[in-house]
Coordinates of C-alpha atoms and ligand atoms in Angstrom, one line a residue:
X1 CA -7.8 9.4 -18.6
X2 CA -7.7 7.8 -21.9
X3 CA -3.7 7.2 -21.3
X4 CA -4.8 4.3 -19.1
X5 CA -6.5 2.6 -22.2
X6 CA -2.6 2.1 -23.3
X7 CA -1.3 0.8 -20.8
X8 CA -2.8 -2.9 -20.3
X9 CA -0.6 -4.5 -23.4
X10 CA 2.9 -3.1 -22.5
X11 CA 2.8 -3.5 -18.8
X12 CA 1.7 -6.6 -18.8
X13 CA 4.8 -7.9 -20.8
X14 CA 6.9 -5.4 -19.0
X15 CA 5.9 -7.2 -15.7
X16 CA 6.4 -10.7 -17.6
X17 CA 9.7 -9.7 -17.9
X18 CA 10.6 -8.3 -14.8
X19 CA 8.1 -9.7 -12.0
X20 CA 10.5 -10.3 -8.9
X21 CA 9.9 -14.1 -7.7
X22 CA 8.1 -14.0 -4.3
X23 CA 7.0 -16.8 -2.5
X24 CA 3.2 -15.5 -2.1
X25 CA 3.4 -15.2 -5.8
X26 CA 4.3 -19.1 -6.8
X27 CA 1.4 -19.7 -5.2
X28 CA -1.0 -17.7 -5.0
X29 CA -3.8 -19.0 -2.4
X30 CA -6.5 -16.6 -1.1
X31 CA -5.0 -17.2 2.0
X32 CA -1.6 -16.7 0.6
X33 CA -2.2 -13.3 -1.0
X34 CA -4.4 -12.2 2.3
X35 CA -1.5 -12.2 4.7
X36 CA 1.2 -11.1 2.2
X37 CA -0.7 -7.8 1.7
X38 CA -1.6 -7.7 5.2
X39 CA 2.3 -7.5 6.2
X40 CA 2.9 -5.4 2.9
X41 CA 0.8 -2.4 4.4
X42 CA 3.8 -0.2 5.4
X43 CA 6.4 -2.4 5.2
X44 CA 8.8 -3.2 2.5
X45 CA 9.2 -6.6 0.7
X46 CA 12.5 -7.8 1.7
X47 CA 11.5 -7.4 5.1
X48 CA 8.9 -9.4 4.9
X49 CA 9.8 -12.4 3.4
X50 CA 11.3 -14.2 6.8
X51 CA 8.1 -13.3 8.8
X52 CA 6.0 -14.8 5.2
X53 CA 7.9 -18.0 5.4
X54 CA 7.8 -18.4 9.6
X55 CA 4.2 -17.5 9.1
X56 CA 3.4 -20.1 6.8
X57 CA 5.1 -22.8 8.8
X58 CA 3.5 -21.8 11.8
X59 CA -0.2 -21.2 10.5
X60 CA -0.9 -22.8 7.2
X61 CA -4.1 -22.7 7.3
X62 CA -6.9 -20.2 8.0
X63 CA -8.2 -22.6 10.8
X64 CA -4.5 -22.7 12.1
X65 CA -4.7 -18.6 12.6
X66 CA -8.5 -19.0 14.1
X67 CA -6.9 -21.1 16.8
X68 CA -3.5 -19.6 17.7
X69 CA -2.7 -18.3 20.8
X70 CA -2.9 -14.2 21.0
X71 CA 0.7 -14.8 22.5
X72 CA 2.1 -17.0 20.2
X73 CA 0.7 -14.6 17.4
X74 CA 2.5 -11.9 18.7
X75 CA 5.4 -13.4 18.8
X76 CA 5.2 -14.2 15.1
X77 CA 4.8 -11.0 14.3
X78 CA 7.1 -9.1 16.9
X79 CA 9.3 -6.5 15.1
X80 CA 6.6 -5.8 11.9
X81 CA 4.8 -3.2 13.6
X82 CA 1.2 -2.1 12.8
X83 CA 0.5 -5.0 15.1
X84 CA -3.1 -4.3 14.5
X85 CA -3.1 -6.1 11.3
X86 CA -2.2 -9.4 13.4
X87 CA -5.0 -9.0 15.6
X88 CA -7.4 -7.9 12.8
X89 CA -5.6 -11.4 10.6
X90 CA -6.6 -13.6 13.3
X91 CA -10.4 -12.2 14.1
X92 CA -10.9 -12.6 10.0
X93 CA -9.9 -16.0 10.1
X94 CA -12.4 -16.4 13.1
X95 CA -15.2 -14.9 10.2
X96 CA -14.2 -16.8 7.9
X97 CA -14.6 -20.1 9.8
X98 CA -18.0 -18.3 11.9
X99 CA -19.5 -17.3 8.7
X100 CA -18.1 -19.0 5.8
X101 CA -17.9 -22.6 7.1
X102 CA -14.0 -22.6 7.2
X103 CA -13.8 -21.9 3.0
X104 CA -12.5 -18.1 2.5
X105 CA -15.1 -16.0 0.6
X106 CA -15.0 -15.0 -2.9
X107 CA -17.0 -12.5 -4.1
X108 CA -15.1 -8.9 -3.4
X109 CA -18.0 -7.8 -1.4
X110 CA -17.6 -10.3 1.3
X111 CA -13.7 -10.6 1.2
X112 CA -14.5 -6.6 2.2
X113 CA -16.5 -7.5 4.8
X114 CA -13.7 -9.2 6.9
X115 CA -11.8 -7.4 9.8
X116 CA -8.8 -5.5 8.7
X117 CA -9.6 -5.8 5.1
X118 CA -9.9 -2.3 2.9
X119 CA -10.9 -1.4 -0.8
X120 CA -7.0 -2.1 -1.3
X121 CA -6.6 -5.4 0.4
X122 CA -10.3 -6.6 -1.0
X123 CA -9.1 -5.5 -4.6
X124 CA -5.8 -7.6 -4.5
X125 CA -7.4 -11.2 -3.2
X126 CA -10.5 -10.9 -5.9
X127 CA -8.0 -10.2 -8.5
X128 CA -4.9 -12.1 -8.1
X129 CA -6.9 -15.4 -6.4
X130 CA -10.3 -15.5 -8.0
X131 CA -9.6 -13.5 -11.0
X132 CA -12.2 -11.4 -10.4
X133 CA -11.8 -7.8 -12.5
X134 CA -11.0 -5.2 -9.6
X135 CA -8.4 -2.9 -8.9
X136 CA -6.2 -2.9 -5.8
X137 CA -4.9 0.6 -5.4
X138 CA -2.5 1.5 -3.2
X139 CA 0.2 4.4 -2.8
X140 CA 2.3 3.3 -5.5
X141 CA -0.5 2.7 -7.7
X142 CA -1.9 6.5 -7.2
X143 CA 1.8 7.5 -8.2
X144 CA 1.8 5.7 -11.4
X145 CA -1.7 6.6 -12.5
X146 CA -1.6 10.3 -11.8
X147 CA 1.9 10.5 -13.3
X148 CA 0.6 8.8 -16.6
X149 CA -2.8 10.6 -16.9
X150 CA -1.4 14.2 -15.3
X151 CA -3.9 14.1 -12.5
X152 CA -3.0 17.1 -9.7
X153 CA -6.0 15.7 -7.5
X154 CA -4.4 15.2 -3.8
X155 CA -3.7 11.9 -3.6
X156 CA -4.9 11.4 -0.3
X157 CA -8.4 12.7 -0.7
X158 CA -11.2 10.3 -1.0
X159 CA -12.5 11.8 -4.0
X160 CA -9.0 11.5 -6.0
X161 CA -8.8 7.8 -5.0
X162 CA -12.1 7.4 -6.0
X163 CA -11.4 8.9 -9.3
X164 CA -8.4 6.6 -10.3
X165 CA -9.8 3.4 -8.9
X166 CA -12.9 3.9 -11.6
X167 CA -10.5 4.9 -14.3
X168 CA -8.6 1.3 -13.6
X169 CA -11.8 -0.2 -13.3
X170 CA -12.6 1.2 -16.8
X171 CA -9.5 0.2 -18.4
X172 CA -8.2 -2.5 -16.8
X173 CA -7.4 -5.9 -19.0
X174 CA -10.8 -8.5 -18.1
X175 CA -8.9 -11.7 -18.5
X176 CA -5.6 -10.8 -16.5
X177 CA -6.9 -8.8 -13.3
X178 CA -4.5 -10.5 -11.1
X179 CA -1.4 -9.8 -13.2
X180 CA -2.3 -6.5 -13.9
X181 CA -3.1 -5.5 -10.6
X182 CA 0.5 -6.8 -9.7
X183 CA 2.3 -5.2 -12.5
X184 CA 1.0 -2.0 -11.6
X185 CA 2.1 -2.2 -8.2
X186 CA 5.5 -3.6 -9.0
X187 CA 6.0 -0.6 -11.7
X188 CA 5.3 1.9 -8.9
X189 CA 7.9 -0.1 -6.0
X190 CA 10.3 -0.9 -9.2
X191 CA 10.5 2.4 -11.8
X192 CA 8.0 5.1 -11.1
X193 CA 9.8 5.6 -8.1
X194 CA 8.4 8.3 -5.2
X195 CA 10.5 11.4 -4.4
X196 CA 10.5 12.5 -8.5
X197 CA 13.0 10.3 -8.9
X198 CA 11.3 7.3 -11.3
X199 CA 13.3 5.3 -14.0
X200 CA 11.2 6.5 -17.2
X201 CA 13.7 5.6 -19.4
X202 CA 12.8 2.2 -18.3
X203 CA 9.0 2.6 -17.9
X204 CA 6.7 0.7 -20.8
X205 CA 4.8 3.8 -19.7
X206 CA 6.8 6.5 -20.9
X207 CA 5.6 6.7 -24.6
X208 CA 2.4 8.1 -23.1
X209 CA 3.4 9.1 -20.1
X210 CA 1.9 12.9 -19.4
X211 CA 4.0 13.3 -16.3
X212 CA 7.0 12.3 -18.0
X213 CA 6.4 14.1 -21.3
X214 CA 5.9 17.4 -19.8
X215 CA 8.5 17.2 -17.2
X216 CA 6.1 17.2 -14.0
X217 CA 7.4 13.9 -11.7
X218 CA 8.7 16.5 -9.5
X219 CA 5.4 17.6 -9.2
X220 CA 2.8 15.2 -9.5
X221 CA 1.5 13.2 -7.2
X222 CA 0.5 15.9 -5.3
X223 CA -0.2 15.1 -1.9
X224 CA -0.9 17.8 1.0
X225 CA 1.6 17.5 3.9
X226 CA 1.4 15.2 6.2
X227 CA 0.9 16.8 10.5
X228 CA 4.1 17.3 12.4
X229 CA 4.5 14.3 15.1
X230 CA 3.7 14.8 19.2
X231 CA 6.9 13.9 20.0
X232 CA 7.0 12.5 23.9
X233 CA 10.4 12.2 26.2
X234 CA 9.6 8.9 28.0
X235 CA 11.6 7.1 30.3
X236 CA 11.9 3.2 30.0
X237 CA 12.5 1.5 33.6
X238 CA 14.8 -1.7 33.1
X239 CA 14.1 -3.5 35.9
X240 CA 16.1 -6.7 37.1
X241 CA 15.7 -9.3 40.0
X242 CA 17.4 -12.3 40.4
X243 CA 18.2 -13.2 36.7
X244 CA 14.8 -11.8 35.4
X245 CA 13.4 -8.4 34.5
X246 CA 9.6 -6.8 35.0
X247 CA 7.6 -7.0 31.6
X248 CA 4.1 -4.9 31.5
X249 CA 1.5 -6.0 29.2
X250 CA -0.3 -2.7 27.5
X251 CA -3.5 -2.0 27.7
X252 CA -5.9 -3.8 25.4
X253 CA -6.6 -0.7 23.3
X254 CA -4.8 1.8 21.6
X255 CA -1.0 2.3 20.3
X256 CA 0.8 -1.5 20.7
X257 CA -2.0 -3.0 22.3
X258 CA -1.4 -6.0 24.7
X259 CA 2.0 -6.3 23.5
X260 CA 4.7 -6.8 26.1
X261 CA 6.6 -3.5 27.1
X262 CA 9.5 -2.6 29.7
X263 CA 7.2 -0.5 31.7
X264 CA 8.1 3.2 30.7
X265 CA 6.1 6.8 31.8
X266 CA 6.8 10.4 30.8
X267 CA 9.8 11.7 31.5
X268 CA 9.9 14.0 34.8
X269 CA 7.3 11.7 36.7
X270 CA 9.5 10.7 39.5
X271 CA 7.0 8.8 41.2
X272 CA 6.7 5.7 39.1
X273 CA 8.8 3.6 40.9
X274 CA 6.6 4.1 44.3
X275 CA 3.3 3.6 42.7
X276 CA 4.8 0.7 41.0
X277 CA 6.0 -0.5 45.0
X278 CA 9.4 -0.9 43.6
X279 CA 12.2 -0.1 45.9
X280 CA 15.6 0.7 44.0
X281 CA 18.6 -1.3 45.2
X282 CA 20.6 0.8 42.9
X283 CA 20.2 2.5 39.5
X284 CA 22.2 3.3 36.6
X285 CA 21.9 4.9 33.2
X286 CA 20.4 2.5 30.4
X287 CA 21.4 4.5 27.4
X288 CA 18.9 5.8 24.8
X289 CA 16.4 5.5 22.0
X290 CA 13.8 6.7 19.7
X291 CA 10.8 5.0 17.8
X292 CA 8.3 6.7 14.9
X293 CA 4.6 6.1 15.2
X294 CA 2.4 7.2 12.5
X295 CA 1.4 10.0 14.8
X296 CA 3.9 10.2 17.8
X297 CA 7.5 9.9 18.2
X298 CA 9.2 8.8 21.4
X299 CA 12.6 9.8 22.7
X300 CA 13.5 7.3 25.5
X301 CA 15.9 7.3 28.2
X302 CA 16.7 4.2 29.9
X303 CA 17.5 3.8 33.1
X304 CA 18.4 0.4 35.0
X305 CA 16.8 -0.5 38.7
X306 CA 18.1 -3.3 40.4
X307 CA 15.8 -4.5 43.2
X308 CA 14.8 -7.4 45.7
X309 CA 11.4 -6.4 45.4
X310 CA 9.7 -9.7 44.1
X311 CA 5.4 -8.7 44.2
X312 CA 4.9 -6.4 41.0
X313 CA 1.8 -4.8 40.0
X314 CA -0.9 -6.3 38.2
X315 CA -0.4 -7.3 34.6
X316 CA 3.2 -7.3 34.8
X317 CA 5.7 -11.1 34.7
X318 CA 8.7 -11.5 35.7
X319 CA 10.9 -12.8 32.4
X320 CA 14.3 -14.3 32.1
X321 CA 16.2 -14.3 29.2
X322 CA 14.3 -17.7 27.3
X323 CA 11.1 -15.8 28.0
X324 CA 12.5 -12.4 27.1
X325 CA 13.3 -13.9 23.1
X326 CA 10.2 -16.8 22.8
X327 CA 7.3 -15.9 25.0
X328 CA 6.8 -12.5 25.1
X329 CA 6.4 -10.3 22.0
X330 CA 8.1 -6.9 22.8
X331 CA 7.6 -4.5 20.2
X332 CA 10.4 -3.0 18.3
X333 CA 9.7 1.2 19.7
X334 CA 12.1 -0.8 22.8
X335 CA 14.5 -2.4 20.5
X336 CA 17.2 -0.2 21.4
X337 CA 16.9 -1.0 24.9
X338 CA 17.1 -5.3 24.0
X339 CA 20.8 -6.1 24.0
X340 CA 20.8 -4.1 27.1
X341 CA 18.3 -5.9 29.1
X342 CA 20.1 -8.9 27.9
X343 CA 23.7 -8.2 29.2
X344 CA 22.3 -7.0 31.8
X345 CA 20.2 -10.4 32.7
X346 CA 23.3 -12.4 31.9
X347 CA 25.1 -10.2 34.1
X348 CA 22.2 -10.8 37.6
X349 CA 22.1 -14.8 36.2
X350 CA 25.8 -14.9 36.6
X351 CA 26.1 -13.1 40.1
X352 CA 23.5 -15.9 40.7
X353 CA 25.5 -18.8 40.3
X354 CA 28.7 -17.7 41.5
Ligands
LIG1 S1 7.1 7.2 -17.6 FE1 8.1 7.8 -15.7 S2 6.6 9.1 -14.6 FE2 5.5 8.0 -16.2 S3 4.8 6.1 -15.2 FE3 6.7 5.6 -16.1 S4 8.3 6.0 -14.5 FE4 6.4 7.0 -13.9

């Protein structure tokens, strides 16, 4: 891989030039850089820069995230997703203060050691807070490493990740981890674009480039593909009384755990309702959505049951409409189903006062 041992010099004033001003970048805490990668997994920057900030006012301080409320939590990160990595944030911070006397760690074998945190995550606080020499590698980074060195391992095999990382680890600049790091990252999200559509004509790699010299970004990464999705027809029971509407909390394991949901089952069970002890006033249609998991897509069907029936099962609230935007974090799989819920609230509180 000796095209790596060209590459510390000109991307590092490549990304001098062209770094994009982030706020977890002007200041780059441990605890800063923790939960702006943590929100970065799968999501793209500019979507994450409003939850950063809101974050940051409401938890500035690893102490501040041991302490908050699970709710409250969830609500501050309602519509990210992956809402794993929030749970996993806050029983870190618990470690952090449990086993590390409140002061966040900093060696790269006991940042690993925290909840939630990977190779990837592990690599990035070392580097870019301590300045401690280790790679972070991540999707992008794979891209841009076996584009430049020509490398047809699958980049999602253990073995090929393995490969690269030591490669960096060989090559990579000792007195500018953190930057470099960065710059690698923000080559691979800015020019050596996925898809075999990169910018090389605007790459400080592309002198060396063996992907680019022998025509092969179509080609390379090579990554197996991925499993189809189970997809699941489900339908999503809006149900309103008096002004409010029934809210389930999920089950403390598994896909969306202990978030907030409008209770929903597979389509074709006709018994819900019943089991639920739910007796429909009247119903009506409450149009349609669809939400990708990783590994399971749902196609929902809403429909809306208006009922007097006040005693709901266990685990489920009653919410109006101030509890249905600040106190319970509903997941964005039923944000198609949201402005709905809300007409139709405004719609029972209105009946109520006339
Ligand atoms: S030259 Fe092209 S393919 Fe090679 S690293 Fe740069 S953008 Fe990617």
């Amino acid at each position: 891989m000796n095209e790596l041992e060209q590459l510390p010099i000109p991307l590092l004033q490549w990304f001098q030039e062209h770094a994009r001003t982030l706020p977890w970048r002007s200041d780059p805490t441990p605890y800063h850089v923790w939960v702006s990668e943590i929100m970065l997994q799968q999501t793209r920057v500019a979507a994450v820069l409003d939850y950063y900030r809101r974050f940051m006012e409401a938890l500035p301080t690893v102490a501040d995230l041991a302490a908050v409320d699970d709710d409250r939590l969830m609500k501050l990160w309602q519509g990210l997703g992956y809402y794993s990595r929030a749970r996993n944030l806050k029983k870190a911070a618990g470690q952090i203060m449990d086993r590390f006397g409140g002061r966040f760690p900093d060696t790269y074998e006991d940042i690993l050691s925290l909840s939630g945190v990977g190779e990837y995550t592990a690599g990035a606080i070392s580097a870019i807070a301590f300045g401690i020499p280790v790679p972070a590698v991540d999707g992008n980074v794979l891209r841009v490493v076996a584009r430049i060195t020509g490398d047809r391992g699958d980049i999602g095999k253990p073995d090929t990740k393995a490969r690269m990382r030591q490669a960096l680890l060989e090559t990579m600049p000792r007195q500018f981890p953190g930057a470099y790091d960065q710059a690698l990252m923000e080559l691979g999200a800015l020019v050596c674009l996925p898809n075999g559509a990169p910018l090389c004509a605007q790459c400080p790699a592309a002198d060396f480039c063996t992907a680019c010299r022998e025509g092969l970004t179509a080609e390379i990464p090579v990554k197996a593909p991925k499993k189809a999705r189970r997809v699941e027809e489900r339908t999503v029971y809006l149900i309103l009384r008096a002004g409010r509407i029934a809210l389930r909390r999920r089950a403390a394991r598994g896909l969306l755990a202990c978030l907030w949901e409008f209770p929903n089952e597979l389509r074709g069970d006709r018994g819900a309702l019943d089991r639920w002890g739910i007796a429909p006033l009247h119903m009506d249609h409450g149009g349609s959505g669809k939400h990708i998991f990783s590994h399971i897509e749902w196609r929902m069907e809403g429909l809306v049951v208006h009922t007097d029936t006040e005693v709901l099962p266990e685990g489920w609230v009653w919410a109006d409409r101030a509890a249905l935007a600040e106190t319970y974090a509903v997941p964005n799989a039923f944000q198609s189903f949201l402005p709905l819920a809300i007409g139709a609230l405004e719609g029972e509180q209105e009946s109520l006062w006339n």
